[in-house]
PDB file of C-alpha atoms in Angstrom:
ATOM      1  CA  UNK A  22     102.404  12.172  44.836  1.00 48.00           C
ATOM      2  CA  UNK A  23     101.915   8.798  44.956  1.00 46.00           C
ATOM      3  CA  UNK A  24     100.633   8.625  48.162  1.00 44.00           C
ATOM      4  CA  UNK A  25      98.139  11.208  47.587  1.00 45.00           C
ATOM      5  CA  UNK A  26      97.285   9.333  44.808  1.00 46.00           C
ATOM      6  CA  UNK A  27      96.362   6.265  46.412  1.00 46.00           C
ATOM      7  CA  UNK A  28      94.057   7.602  48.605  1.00 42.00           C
ATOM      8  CA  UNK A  29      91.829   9.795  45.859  1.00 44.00           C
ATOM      9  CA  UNK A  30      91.901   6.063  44.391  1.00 43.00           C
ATOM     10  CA  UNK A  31      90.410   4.271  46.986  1.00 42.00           C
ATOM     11  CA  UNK A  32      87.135   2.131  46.640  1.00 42.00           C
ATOM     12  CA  UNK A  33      86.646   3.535  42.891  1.00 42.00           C
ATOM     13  CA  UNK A  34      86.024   0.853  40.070  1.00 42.00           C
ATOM     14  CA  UNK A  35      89.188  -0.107  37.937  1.00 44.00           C
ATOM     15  CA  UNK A  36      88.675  -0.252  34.142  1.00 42.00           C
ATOM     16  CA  UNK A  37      91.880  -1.889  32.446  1.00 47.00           C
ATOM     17  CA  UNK A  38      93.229  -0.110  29.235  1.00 46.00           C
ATOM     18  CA  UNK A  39      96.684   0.900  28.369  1.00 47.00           C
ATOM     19  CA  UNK A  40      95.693   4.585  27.438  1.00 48.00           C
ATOM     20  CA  UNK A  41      93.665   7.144  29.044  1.00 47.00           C
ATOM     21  CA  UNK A  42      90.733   9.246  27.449  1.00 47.00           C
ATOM     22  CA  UNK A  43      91.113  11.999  25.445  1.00 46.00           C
ATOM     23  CA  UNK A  44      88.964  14.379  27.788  1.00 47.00           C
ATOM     24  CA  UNK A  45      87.572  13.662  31.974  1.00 48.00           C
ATOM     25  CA  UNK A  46      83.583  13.563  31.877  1.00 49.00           C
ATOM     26  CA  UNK A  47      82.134  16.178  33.973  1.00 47.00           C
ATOM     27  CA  UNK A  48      81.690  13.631  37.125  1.00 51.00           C
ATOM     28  CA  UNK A  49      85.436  12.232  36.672  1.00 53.00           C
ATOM     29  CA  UNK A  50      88.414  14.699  37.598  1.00 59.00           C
ATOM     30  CA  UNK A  51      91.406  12.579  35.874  1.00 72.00           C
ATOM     31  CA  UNK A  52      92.942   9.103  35.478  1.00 78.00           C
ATOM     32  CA  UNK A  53      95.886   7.741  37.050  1.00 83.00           C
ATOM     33  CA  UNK A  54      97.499   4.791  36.499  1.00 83.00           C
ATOM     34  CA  UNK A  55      98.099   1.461  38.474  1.00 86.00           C
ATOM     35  CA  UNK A  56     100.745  -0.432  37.789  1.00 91.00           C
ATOM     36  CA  UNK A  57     101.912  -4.424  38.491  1.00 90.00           C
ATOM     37  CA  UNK A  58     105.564  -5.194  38.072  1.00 86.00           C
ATOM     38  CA  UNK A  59     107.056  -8.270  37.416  1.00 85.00           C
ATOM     39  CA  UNK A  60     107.725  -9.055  41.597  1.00 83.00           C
ATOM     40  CA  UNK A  61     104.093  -8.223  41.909  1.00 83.00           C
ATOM     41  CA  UNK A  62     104.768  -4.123  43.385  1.00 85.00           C
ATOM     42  CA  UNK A  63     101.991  -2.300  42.563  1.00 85.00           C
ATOM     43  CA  UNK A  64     102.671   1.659  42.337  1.00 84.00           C
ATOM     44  CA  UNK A  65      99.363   4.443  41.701  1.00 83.00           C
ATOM     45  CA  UNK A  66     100.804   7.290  39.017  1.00 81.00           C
ATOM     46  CA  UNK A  67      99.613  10.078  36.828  1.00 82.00           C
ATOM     47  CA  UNK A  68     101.921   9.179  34.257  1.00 84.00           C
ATOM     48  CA  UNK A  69     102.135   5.637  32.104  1.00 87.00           C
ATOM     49  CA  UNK A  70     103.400   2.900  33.381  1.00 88.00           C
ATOM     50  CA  UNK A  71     107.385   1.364  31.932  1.00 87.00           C
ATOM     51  CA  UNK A  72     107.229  -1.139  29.220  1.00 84.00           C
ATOM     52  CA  UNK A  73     106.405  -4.580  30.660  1.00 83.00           C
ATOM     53  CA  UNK A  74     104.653  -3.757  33.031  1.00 86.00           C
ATOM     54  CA  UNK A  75     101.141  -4.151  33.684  1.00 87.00           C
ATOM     55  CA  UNK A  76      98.925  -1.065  33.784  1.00 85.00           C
ATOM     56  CA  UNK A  77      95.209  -0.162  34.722  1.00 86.00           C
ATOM     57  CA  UNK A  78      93.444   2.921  34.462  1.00 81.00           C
ATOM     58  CA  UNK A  79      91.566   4.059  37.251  1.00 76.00           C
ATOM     59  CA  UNK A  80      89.156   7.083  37.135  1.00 75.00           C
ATOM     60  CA  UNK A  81      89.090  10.028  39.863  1.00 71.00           C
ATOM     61  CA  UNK A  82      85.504  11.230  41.126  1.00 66.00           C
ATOM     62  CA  UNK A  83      85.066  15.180  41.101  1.00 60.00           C
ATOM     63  CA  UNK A  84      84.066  16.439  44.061  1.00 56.00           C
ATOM     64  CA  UNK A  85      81.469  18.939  43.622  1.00 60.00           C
ATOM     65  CA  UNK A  86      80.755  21.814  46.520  1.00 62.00           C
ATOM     66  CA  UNK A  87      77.802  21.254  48.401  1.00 65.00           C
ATOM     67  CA  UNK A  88      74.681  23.281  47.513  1.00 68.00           C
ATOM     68  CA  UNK A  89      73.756  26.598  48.978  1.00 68.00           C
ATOM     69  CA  UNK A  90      71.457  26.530  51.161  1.00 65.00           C
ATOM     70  CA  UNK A  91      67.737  28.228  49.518  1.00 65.00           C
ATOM     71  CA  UNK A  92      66.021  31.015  50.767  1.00 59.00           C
ATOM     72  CA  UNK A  93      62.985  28.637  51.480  1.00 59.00           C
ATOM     73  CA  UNK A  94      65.510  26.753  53.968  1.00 57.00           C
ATOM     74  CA  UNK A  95      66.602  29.851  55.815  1.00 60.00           C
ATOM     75  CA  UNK A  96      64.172  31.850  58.624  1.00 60.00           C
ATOM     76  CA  UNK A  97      62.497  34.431  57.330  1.00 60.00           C
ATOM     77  CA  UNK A  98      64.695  36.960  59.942  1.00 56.00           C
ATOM     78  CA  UNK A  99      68.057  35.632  57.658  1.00 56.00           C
ATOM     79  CA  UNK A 100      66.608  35.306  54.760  1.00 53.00           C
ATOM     80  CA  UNK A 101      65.989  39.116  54.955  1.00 60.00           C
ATOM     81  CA  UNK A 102      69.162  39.436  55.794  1.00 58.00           C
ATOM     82  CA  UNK A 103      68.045  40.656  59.389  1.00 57.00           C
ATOM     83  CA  UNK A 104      70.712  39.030  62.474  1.00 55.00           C
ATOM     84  CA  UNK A 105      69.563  35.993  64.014  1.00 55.00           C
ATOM     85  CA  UNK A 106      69.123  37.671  67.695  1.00 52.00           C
ATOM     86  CA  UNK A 107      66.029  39.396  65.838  1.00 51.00           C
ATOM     87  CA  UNK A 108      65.962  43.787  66.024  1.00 53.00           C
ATOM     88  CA  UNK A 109      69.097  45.188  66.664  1.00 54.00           C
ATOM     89  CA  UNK A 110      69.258  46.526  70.537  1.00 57.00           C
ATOM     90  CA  UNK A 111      66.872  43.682  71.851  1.00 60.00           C
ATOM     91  CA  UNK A 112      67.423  40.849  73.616  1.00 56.00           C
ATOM     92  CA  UNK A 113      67.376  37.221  71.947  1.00 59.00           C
ATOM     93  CA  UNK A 114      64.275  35.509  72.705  1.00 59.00           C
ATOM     94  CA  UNK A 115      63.607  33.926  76.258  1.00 58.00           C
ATOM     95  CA  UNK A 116      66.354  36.394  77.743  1.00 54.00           C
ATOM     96  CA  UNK A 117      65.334  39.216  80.073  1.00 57.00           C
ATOM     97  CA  UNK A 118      67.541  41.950  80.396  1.00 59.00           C
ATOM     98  CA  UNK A 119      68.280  43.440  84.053  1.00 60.00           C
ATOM     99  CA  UNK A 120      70.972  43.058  86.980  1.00 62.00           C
ATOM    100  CA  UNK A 121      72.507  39.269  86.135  1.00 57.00           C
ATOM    101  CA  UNK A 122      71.894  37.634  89.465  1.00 57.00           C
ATOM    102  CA  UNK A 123      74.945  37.217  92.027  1.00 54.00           C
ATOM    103  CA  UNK A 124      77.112  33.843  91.516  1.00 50.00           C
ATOM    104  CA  UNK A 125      77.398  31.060  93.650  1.00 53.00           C
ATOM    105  CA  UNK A 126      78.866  31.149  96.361  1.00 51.00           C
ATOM    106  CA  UNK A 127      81.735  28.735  95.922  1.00 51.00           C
ATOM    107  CA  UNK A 128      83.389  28.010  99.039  1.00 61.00           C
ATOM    108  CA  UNK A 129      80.959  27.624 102.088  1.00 81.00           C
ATOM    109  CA  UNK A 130      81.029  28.888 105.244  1.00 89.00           C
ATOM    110  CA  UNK A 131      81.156  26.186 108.488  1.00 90.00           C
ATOM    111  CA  UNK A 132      78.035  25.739 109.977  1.00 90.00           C
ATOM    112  CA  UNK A 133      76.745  27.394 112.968  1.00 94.00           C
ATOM    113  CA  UNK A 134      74.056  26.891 115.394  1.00 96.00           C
ATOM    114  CA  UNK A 135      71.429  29.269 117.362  1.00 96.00           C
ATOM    115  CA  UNK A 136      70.237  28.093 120.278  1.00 96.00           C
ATOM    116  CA  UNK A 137      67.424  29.977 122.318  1.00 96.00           C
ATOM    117  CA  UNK A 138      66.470  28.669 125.381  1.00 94.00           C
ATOM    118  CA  UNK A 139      62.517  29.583 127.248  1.00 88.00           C
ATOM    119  CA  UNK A 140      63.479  32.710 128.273  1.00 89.00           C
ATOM    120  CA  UNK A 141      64.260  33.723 124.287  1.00 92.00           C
ATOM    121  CA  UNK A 142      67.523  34.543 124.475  1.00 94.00           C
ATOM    122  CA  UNK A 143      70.279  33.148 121.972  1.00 94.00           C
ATOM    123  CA  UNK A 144      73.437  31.829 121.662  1.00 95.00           C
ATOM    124  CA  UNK A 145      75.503  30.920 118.611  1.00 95.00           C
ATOM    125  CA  UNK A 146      77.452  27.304 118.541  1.00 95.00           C
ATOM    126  CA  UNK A 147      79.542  25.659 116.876  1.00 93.00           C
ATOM    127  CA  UNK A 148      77.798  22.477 117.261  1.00 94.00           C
ATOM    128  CA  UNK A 149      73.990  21.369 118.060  1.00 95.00           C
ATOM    129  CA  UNK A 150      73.964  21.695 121.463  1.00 94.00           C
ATOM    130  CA  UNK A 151      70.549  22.215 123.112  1.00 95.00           C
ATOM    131  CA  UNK A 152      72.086  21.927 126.628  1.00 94.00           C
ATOM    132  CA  UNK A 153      69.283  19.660 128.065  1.00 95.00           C
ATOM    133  CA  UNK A 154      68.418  20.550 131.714  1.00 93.00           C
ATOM    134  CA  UNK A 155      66.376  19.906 134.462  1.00 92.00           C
ATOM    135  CA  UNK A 156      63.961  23.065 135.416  1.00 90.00           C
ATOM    136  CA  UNK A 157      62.564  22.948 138.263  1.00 88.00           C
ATOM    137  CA  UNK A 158      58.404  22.932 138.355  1.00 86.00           C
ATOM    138  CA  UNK A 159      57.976  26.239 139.737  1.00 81.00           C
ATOM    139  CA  UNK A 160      60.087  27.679 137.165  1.00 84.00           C
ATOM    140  CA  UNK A 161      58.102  26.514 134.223  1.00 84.00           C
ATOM    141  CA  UNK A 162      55.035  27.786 136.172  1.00 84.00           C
ATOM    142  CA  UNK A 163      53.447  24.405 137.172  1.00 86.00           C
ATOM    143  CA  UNK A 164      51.428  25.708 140.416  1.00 85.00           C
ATOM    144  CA  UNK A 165      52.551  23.466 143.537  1.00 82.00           C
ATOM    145  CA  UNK A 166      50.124  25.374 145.970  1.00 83.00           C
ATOM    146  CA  UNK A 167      48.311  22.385 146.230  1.00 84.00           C
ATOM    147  CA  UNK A 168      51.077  19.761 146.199  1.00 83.00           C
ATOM    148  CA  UNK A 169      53.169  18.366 148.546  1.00 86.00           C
ATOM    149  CA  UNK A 170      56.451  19.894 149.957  1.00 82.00           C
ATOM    150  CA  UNK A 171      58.158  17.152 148.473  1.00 80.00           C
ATOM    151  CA  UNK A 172      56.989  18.462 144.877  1.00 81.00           C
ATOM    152  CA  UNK A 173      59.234  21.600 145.371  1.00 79.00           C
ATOM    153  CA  UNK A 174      62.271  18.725 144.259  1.00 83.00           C
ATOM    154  CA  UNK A 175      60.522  17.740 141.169  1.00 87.00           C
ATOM    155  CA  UNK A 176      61.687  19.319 137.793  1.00 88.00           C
ATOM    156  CA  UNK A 177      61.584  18.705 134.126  1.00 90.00           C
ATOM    157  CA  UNK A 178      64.195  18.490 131.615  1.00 93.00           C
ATOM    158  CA  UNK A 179      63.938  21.127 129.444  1.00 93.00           C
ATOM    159  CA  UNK A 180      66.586  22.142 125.914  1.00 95.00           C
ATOM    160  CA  UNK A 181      67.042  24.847 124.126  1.00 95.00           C
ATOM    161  CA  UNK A 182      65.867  25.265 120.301  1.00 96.00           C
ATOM    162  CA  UNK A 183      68.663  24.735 118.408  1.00 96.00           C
ATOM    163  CA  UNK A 184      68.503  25.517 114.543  1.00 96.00           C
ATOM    164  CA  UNK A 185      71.522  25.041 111.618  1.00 95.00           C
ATOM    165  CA  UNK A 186      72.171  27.883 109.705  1.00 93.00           C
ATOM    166  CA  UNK A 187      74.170  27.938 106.662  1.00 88.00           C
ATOM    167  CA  UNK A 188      75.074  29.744 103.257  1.00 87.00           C
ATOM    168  CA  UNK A 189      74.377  33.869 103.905  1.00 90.00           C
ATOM    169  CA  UNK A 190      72.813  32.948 107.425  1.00 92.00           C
ATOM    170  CA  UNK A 191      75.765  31.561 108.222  1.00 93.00           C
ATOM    171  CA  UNK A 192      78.155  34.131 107.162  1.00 93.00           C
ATOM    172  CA  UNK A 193      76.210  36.567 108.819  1.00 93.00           C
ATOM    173  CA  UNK A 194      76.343  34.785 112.256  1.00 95.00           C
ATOM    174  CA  UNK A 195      79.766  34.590 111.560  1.00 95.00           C
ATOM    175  CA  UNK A 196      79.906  38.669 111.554  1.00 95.00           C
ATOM    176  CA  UNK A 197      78.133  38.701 114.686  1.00 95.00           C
ATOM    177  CA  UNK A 198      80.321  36.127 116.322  1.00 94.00           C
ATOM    178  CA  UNK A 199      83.624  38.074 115.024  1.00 95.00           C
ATOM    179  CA  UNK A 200      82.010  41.359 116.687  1.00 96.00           C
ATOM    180  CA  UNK A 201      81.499  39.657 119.754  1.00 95.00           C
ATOM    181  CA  UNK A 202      85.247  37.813 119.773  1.00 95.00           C
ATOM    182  CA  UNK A 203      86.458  41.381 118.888  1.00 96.00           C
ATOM    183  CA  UNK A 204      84.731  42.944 121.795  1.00 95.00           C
ATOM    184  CA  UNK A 205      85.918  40.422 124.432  1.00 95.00           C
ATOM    185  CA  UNK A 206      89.302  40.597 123.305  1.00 94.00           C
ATOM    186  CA  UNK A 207      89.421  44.015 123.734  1.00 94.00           C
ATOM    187  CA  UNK A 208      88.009  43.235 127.742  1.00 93.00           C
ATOM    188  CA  UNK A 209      90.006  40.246 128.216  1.00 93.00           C
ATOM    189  CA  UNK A 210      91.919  39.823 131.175  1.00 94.00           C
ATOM    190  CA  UNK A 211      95.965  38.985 130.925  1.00 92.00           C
ATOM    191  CA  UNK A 212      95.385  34.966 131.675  1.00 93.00           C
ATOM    192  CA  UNK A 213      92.230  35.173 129.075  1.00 94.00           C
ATOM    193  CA  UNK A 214      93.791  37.254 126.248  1.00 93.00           C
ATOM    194  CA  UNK A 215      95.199  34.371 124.098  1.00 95.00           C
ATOM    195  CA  UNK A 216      92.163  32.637 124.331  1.00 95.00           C
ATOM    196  CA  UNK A 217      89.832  35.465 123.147  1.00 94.00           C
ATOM    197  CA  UNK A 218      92.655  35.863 120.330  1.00 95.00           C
ATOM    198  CA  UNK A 219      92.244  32.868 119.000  1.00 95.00           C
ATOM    199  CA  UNK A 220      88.712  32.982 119.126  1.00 95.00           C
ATOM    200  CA  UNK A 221      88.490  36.106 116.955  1.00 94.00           C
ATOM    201  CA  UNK A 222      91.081  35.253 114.389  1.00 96.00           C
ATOM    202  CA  UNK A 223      89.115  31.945 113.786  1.00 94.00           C
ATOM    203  CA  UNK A 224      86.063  34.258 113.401  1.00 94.00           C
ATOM    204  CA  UNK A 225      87.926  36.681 110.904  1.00 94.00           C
ATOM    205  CA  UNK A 226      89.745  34.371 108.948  1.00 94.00           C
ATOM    206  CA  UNK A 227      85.591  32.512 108.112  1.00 93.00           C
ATOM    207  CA  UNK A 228      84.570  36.250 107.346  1.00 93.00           C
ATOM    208  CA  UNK A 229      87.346  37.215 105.027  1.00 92.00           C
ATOM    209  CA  UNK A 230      87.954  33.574 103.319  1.00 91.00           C
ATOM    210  CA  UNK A 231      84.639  32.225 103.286  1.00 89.00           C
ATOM    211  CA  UNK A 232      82.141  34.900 103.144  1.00 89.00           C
ATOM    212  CA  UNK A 233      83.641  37.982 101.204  1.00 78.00           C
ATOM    213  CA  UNK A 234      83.955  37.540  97.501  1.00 66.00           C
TER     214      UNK A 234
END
């Protein structure tokens, strides 16, 4: 009690007296009483302090609710008692309804790379890899009717266009290279077979772990 005392006590103004009023004012809850002994202990009470020793009054503050809120402070949708989302069935403002969109991906695929060479056709790697070359004139349609036989030798180095895909591009050349790991596996020779294996349980685990929610 004490305790509890002290703290409603706390930073309020002490008025010495040795008896308390009759009646609290409307702003002061109660009085309790602070008292000095002899050795100089102070102790906080509700009751009189013992002969001798010395006593102060202290008053306790009320503590009033805080004030409801007006009708002039509330929007005019509460204030009508309406919900705050406005009408009920509709959306809150600035939200659409329809199909929420798909969540992130959170674990990403590894990167793979297409490669297509002149002739357009593609290859996936795991790597960039353009596989730089030398093609010979003739081949790249240079006309050597005119030149030299030694020009028949000459050639120029040539790579294949090699892009990065990742995210859902990814993933999906993953299918594609599972379906092709699958498909040599099942055409592997006997010295070949753990190879190919290998190849497509690399390719399955990416499409199951990675790719498949």
């Amino acid at each position: 009690m004490a305790a509890a005392l002290a703290l409603l006590a706390f930073g309020l103004h002490a008025s010495p007296g040795t008896t308390p009023p009759a009646t609290a004012s409307a702003s002061t809850a109660g009085v309790i009483y602070r008292c000095t002994a002899a050795d100089g202990a102070v102790a906080l009470q509700d009751e009189p302090c013992p002969r001798g020793q010395k006593q102060e009054l202290r008053e306790i503050a009320a503590f009033a609710p805080p004030p409801a809120p007006s009708a002039s402070s509330l929007p005019a949708s509460e204030a009508n008692g309406e919900p705050t989302g406005g009408s009920a069935g509709s959306p809150p403002p600035g939200i659409t309804t329809g199909e929420a969109p798909p969540p992130r991906r959170s674990v990403l695929p590894p990167p793979l790379w297409r490669c297509t060479d002149l002739n357009g056709a593609s290859r996936l790697s795991d790597t960039y890899d353009p596989q730089p070359r030398c093609v010979p004139l003739s081949v790249l349609g240079v006309d050597l009717s005119r030149a030299p036989s030694s020009a028949a030798t000459l050639c120029r180095t040539v790579e294949d266009a090699c892009v990065e895909l990742g995210g859902e591009a990814a993933c999906a050349a993953w299918e594609e290279r599972l379906a092709d790991a699958e498909s040599a596996l099942r055409h592997a020779f006997s010295d070949t077979q753990a190879t190919r294996r290998r190849e497509r349980d690399r390719a399955k685990a990416v499409v199951e772990n990675d790719c498949r929610d």
